[in-house]
XYZ file of N, CA, C and O in Angstrom:
152
model
N 2.991 2.585 71.526
C 3.015 3.624 70.514
C 4.434 4.144 70.332
O 4.828 4.438 69.229
N 5.159 4.295 71.387
C 6.561 4.678 71.294
C 6.792 6.000 70.594
O 6.137 6.998 70.865
N 7.738 5.999 69.668
C 8.162 7.228 68.991
C 7.081 7.788 68.073
O 7.124 8.960 67.716
N 6.110 6.991 67.688
C 5.062 7.432 66.771
C 4.152 8.462 67.433
O 3.520 9.265 66.755
N 4.082 8.470 68.736
C 3.210 9.405 69.445
C 3.443 10.852 69.024
O 2.509 11.635 68.946
N 4.659 11.212 68.744
C 4.979 12.572 68.338
C 4.427 12.946 66.975
O 4.356 14.118 66.624
N 4.040 11.954 66.183
C 3.507 12.217 64.845
C 2.000 12.396 64.837
O 1.426 12.763 63.817
N 1.334 12.125 65.948
C -0.121 12.243 66.024
C -0.479 13.675 66.385
O -0.113 14.171 67.440
N -1.193 14.329 65.467
C -1.561 15.735 65.685
C -3.043 15.910 65.978
O -3.453 16.946 66.465
N -3.852 14.924 65.626
C -5.278 14.995 65.932
C -5.848 13.578 65.997
O -5.238 12.632 65.542
N -7.009 13.477 66.593
C -7.692 12.192 66.686
C -9.085 12.386 66.087
O -9.992 12.856 66.767
N -9.233 12.069 64.800
C -10.518 12.299 64.137
C -11.557 11.256 64.554
O -11.209 10.151 64.983
N -12.810 11.621 64.376
C -13.877 10.647 64.574
C -13.839 9.673 63.396
O -13.171 9.926 62.383
N -14.573 8.579 63.496
C -14.634 7.611 62.387
C -15.166 8.282 61.130
O -14.654 8.057 60.034
N -16.184 9.121 61.288
C -16.761 9.809 60.137
C -15.727 10.716 59.483
O -15.583 10.713 58.262
N -14.993 11.477 60.281
C -13.979 12.370 59.729
C -12.892 11.575 59.010
O -12.421 11.979 57.938
N -12.504 10.458 59.593
C -11.466 9.629 58.991
C -11.906 9.097 57.630
O -11.169 9.196 56.648
N -13.121 8.573 57.548
C -13.647 8.055 56.278
C -13.766 9.172 55.253
O -13.398 9.001 54.081
N -14.245 10.339 55.676
C -14.368 11.476 54.751
C -13.006 11.899 54.215
O -12.868 12.226 53.033
N -11.988 11.889 55.053
C -10.631 12.241 54.603
C -10.113 11.226 53.598
O -9.508 11.597 52.583
N -10.343 9.944 53.889
C -9.880 8.897 52.974
C -10.560 9.042 51.617
O -9.907 8.965 50.565
N -11.875 9.280 51.616
C -12.618 9.447 50.362
C -12.114 10.676 49.613
O -11.880 10.623 48.402
N -11.926 11.771 50.307
C -11.442 12.999 49.675
C -10.063 12.783 49.051
O -9.808 13.173 47.909
N -9.157 12.148 49.810
C -7.814 11.897 49.291
C -7.850 10.979 48.076
O -7.137 11.210 47.094
N -8.707 9.953 48.123
C -8.815 9.034 46.991
C -9.351 9.753 45.757
O -8.841 9.559 44.646
N -10.367 10.595 45.935
C -10.923 11.344 44.801
C -9.881 12.282 44.208
O -9.782 12.416 42.987
N -9.087 12.909 45.049
C -8.038 13.810 44.572
C -7.005 13.052 43.744
O -6.624 13.482 42.650
N -6.574 11.907 44.243
C -5.590 11.098 43.516
C -6.162 10.624 42.185
O -5.494 10.705 41.144
N -7.389 10.147 42.197
C -8.025 9.669 40.962
C -8.138 10.795 39.947
O -7.813 10.625 38.765
N -8.590 11.965 40.377
C -8.720 13.101 39.464
C -7.390 13.531 38.892
O -7.294 13.871 37.702
N -6.336 13.512 39.694
C -5.018 13.892 39.206
C -4.507 12.900 38.165
O -3.943 13.285 37.151
N -4.747 11.628 38.412
C -4.269 10.612 37.467
C -5.076 10.621 36.184
O -4.531 10.422 35.106
N -6.383 10.854 36.292
C -7.212 10.919 35.084
C -6.879 12.152 34.252
O -6.970 12.105 33.031
N -6.484 13.229 34.906
C -6.108 14.441 34.178
C -4.917 14.165 33.274
O -4.803 14.735 32.191
N -4.038 13.281 33.684
C -2.868 12.920 32.883
C -3.249 12.196 31.602
O -2.551 12.286 30.608
N -4.372 11.503 31.589
C -4.810 10.765 30.399
C -5.479 11.678 29.388
O -5.598 11.334 28.227
N -5.947 12.828 29.810
C -6.704 13.733 28.934
C -5.794 14.611 28.094
O -6.259 15.345 27.265
N -4.541 14.525 28.278
C -3.615 15.387 27.533
C -3.381 14.897 26.150
O -3.493 13.895 25.672
């Protein structure tokens, strides 16, 4: 792991990790779609 160890602040469960990925993806998609509605 080396120097990367200092960047780890939490260790989520698999469920938490998947939920974060889905949430982040939905946020990005919504932001990009908002740009098309102008």
